[in-house]
PDB file of C-alpha atoms in Angstrom:
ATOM      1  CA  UNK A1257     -86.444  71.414  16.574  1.00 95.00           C
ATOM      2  CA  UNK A1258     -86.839  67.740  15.879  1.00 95.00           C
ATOM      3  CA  UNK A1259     -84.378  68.108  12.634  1.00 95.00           C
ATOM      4  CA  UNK A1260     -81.866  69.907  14.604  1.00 96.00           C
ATOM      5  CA  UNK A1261     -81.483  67.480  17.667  1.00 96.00           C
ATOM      6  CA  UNK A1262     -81.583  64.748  14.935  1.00 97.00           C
ATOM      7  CA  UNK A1263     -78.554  66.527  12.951  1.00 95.00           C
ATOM      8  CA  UNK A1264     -80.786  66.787   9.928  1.00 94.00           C
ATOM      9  CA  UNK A1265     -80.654  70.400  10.072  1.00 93.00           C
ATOM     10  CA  UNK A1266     -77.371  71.586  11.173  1.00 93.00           C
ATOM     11  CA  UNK A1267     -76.764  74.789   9.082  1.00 93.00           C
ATOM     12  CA  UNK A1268     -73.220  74.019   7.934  1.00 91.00           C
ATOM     13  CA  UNK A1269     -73.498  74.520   4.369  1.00 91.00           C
ATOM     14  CA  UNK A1270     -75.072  77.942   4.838  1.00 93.00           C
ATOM     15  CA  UNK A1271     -72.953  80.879   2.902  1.00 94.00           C
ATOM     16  CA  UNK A1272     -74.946  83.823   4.664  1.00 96.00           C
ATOM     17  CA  UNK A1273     -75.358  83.279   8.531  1.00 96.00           C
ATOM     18  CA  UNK A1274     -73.699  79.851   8.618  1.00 94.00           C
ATOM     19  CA  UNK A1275     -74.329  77.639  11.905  1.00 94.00           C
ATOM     20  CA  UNK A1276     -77.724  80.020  12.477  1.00 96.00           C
ATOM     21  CA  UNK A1277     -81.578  79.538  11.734  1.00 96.00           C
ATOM     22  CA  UNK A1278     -82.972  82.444  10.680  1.00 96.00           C
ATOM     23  CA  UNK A1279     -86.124  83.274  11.557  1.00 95.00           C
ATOM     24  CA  UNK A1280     -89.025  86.442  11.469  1.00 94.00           C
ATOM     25  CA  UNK A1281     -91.368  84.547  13.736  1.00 92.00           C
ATOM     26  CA  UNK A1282     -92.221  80.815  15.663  1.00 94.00           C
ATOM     27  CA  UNK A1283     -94.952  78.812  16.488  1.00 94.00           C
ATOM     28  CA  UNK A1284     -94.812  75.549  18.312  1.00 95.00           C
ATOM     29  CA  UNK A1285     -95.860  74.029  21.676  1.00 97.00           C
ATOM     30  CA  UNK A1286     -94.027  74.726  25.434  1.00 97.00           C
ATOM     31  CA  UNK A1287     -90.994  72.555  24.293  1.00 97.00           C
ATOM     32  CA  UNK A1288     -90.034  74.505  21.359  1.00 97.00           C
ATOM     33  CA  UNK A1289     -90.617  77.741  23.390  1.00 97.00           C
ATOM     34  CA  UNK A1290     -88.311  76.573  25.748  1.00 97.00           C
ATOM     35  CA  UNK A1291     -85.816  74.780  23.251  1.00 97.00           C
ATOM     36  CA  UNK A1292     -85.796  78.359  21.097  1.00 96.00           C
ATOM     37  CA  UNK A1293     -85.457  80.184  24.807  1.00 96.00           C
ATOM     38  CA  UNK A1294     -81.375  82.180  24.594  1.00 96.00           C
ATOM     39  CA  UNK A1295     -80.730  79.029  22.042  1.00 97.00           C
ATOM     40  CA  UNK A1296     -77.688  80.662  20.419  1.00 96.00           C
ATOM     41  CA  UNK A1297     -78.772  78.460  16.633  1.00 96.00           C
ATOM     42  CA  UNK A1298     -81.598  80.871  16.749  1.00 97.00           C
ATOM     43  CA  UNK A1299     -81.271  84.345  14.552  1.00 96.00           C
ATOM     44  CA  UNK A1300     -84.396  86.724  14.423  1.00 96.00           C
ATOM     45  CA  UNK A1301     -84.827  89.445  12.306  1.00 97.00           C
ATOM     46  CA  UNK A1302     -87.716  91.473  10.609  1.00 97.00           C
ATOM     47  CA  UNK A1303     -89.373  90.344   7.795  1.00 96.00           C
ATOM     48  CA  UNK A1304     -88.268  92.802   5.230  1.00 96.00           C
ATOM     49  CA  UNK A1305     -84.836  91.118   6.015  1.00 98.00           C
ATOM     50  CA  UNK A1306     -85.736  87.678   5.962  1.00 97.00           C
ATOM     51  CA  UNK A1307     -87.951  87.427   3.209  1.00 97.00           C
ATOM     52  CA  UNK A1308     -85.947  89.881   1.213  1.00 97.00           C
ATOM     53  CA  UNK A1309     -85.037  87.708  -2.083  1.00 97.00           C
ATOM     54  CA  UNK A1310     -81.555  89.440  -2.130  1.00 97.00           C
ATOM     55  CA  UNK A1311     -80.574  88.078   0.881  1.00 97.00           C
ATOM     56  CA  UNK A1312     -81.980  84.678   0.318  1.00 97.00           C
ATOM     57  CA  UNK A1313     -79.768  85.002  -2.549  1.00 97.00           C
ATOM     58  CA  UNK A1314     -76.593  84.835  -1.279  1.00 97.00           C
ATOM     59  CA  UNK A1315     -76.944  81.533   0.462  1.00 95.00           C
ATOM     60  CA  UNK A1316     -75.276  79.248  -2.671  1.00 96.00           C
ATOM     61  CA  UNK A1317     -77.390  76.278  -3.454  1.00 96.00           C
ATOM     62  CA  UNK A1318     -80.860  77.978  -1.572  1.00 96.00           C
ATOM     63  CA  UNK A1319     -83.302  75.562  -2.263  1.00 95.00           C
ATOM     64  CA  UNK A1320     -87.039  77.333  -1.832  1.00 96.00           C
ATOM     65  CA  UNK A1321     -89.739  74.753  -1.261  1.00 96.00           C
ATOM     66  CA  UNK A1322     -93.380  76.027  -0.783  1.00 96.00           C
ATOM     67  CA  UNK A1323     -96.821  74.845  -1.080  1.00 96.00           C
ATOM     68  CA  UNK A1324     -99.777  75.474  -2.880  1.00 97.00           C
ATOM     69  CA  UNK A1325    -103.402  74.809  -2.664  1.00 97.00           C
ATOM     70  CA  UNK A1326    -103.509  74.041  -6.647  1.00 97.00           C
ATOM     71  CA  UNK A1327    -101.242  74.297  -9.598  1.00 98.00           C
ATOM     72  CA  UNK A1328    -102.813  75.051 -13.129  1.00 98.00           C
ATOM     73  CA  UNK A1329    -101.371  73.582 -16.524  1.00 96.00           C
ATOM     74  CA  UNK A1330     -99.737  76.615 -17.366  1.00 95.00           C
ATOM     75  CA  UNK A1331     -97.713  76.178 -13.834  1.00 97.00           C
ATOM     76  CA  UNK A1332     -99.550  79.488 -12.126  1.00 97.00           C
ATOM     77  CA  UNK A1333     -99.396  78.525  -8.655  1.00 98.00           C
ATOM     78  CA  UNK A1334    -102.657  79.596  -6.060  1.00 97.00           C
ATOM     79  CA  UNK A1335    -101.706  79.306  -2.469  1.00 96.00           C
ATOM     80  CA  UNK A1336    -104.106  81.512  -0.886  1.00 94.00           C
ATOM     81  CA  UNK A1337    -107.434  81.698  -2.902  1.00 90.00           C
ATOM     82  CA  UNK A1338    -109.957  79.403  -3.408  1.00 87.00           C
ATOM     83  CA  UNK A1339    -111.838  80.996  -6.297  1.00 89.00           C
ATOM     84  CA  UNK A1340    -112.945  84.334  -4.598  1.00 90.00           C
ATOM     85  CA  UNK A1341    -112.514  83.053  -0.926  1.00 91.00           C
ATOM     86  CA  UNK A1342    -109.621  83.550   0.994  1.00 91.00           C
ATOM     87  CA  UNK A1343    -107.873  81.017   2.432  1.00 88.00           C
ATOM     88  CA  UNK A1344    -104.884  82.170   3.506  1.00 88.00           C
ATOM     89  CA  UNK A1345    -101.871  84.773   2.942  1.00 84.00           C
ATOM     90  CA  UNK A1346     -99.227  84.137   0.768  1.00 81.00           C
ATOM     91  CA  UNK A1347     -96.459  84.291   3.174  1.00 87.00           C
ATOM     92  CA  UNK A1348     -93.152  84.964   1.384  1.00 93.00           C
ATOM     93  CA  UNK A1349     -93.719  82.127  -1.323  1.00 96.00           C
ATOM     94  CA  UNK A1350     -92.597  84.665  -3.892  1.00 96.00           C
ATOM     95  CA  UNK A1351     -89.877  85.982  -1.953  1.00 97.00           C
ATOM     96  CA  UNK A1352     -88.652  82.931  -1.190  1.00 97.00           C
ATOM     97  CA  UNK A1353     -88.840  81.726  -5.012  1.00 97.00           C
ATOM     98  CA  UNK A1354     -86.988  84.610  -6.598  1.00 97.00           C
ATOM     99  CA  UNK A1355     -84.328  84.687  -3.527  1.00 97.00           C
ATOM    100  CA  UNK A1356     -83.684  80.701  -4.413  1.00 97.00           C
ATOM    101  CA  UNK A1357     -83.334  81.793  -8.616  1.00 95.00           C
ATOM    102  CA  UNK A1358     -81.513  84.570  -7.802  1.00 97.00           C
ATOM    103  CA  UNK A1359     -78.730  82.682  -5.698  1.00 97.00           C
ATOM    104  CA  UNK A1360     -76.146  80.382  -7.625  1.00 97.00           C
ATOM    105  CA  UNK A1361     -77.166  76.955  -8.093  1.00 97.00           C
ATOM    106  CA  UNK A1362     -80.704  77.717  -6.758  1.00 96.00           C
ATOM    107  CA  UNK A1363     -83.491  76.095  -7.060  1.00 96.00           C
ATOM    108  CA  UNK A1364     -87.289  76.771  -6.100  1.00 96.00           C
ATOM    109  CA  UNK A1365     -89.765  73.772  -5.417  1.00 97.00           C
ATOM    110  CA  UNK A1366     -93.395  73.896  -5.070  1.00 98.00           C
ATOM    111  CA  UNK A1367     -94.709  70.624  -3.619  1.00 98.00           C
ATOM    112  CA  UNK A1368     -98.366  69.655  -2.951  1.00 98.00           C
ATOM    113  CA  UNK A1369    -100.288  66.568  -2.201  1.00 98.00           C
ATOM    114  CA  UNK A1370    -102.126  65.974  -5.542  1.00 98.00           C
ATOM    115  CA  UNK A1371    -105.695  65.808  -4.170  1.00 98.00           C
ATOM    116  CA  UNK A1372    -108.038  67.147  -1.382  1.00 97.00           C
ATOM    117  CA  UNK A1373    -110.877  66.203  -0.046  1.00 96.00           C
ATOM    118  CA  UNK A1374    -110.269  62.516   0.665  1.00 97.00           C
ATOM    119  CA  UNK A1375    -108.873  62.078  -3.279  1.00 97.00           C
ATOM    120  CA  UNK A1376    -111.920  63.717  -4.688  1.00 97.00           C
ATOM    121  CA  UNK A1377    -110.424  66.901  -5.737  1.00 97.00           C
ATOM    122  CA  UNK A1378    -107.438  67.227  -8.030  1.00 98.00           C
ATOM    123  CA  UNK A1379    -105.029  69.786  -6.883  1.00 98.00           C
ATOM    124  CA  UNK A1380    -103.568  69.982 -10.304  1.00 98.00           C
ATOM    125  CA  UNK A1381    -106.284  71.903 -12.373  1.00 98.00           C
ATOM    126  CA  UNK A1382    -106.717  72.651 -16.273  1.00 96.00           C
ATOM    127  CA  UNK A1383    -107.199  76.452 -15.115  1.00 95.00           C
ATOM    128  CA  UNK A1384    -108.248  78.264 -12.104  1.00 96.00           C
ATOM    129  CA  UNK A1385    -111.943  78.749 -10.917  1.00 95.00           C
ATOM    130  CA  UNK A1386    -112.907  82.580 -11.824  1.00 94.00           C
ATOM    131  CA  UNK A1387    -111.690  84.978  -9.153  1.00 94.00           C
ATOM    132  CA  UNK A1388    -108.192  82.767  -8.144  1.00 95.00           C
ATOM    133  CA  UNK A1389    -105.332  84.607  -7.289  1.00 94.00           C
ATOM    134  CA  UNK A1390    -102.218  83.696  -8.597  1.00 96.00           C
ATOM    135  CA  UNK A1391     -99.506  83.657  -6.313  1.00 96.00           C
ATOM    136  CA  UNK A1392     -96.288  82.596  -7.935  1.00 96.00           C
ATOM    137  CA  UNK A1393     -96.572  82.967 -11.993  1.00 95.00           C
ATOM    138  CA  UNK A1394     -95.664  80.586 -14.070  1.00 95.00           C
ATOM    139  CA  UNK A1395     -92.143  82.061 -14.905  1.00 92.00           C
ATOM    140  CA  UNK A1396     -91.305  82.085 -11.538  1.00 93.00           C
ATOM    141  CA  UNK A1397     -91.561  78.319 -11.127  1.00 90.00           C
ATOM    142  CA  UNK A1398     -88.678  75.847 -11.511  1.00 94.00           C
ATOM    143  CA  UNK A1399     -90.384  72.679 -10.087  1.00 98.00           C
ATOM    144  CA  UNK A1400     -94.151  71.086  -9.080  1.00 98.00           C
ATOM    145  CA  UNK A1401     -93.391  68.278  -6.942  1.00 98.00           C
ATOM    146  CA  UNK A1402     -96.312  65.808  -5.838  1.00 98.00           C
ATOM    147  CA  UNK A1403     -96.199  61.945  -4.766  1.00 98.00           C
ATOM    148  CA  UNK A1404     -96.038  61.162  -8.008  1.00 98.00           C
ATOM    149  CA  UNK A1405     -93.145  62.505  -9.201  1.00 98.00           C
ATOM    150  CA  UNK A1406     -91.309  66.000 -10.191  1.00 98.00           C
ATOM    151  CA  UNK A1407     -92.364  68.567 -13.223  1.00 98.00           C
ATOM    152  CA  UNK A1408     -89.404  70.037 -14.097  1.00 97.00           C
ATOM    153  CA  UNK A1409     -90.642  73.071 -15.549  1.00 97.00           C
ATOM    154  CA  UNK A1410     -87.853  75.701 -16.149  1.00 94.00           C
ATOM    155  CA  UNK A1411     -87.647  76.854 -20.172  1.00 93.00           C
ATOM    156  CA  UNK A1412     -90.635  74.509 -20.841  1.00 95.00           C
ATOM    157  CA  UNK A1413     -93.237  75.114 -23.670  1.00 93.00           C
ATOM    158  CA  UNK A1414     -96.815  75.237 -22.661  1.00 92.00           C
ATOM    159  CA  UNK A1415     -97.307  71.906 -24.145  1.00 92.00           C
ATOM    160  CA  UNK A1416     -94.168  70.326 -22.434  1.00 94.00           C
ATOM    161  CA  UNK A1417     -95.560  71.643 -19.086  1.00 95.00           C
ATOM    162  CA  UNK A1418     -98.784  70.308 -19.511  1.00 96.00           C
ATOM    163  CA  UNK A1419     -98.172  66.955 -20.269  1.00 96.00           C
ATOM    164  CA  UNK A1420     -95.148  67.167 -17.132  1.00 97.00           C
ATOM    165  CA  UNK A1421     -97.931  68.501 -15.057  1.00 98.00           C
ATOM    166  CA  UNK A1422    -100.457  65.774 -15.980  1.00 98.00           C
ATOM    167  CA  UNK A1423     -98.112  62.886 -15.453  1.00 98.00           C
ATOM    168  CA  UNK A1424     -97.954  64.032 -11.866  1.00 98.00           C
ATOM    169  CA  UNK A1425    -101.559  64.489 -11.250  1.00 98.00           C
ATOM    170  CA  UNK A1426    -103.289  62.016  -9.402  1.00 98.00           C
ATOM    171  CA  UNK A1427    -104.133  58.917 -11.820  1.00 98.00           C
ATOM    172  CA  UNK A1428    -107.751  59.149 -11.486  1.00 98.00           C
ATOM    173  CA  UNK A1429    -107.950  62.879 -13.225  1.00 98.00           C
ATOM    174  CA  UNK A1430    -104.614  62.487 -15.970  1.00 98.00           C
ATOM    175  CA  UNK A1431    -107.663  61.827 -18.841  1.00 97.00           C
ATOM    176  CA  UNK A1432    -109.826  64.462 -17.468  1.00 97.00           C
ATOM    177  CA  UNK A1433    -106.829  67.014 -17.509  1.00 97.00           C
ATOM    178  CA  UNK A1434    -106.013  65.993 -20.872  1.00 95.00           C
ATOM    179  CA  UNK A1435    -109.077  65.956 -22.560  1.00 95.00           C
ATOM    180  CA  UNK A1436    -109.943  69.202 -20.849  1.00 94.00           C
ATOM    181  CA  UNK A1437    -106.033  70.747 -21.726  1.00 93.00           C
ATOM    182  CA  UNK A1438    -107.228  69.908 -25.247  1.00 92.00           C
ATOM    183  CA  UNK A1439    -110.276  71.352 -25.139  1.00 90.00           C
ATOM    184  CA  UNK A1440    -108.932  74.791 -24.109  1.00 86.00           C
ATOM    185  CA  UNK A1441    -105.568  75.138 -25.289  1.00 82.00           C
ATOM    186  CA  UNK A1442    -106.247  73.085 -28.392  1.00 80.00           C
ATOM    187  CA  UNK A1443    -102.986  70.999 -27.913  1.00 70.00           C
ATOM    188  CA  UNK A1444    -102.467  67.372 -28.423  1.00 67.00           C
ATOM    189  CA  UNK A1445    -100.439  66.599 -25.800  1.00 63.00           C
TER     190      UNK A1445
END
């Protein structure tokens, strides 16, 4: 709502349902009810429809951007699993990821802060605890984005995506990562 009445988000560009939102469901407080109340921007549809990746795919230039809860070397991508414990559903991450490859000039982003827990965590892992689900394989992703920079990871070797992925790892765990990366993979990166 904020984007919109800014003109951040104005839907011009759109190729499939131009000058609409489209949406399979809302959350917000009273004023978004009421802005989203007969507001003629506003297009819902199922889900099946929405997060069908052939319909993402005909909006030229769709640019997916999801988040994850941690991102291994390998560029697997967990966003609903912590180890064996559930932490939340997947959503239409994947959906949303092969819908933005599929359409021309596409692009899908996964972007994550590079710790938790106050900085004491690293979000980018050497592998997964036992029991993670993988959510988004590692062929499916184009690009790990944290506030240290972009992984670019599209027809990267292993050893290419490691290193990318380590140079946008929190500084405090880049040795860690690479020691440990060289430890199990047995690649000097």
């Amino acid at each position: 709502m904020a984007l919109v009445e800014k003109g951040v988000v104005n839907c011009k560009r759109k190729t499939l349902h131009k000058g609409h939102i489209v949406v399979t469901f809302m959350m917000g407080n009273r004023d978004f009810y009421d802005w989203v109340n007969d507001n003629p921007l506003i297009e819902m549809h199922t889900v099946d429809y929405v997060n069908n990746p052939y319909v993402i795919a005909q909006n030229r230039n769709m640019i997916s951007i999801n988040s994850a809860l941690e991102v291994d070397l390998l560029g697997q991508v967990c966003a609903d699993t912590l180890g064996v414990r559930q932490f939340s559903g997947v959503g239409g991450q994947v959906d949303f990821v092969r819908g933005a490859q599929l359409a021309e000039g596409g692009k899908a982003i996964i972007a994550l802060p590079s710790t938790a827990k106050e900085g004491t965590i690293s979000r980018i892992v050497c592998q997964f605890a036992p029991g993670t689900a993988i959510t988004t394989s590692r062929n499916d992703v184009d690009y790990i984005v944290t506030e240290y920079g972009i992984a670019d990871l599209k027809g990267k070797t292993t050893r290419q995506r490691m290193r990318d992925l380590i140079a946008i790892a929190h500084p405090d765990f880049r040795e860690e990562l690479e020691k440990n990366a060289a430890e199990l993979y047995r690649l000097a990166l």
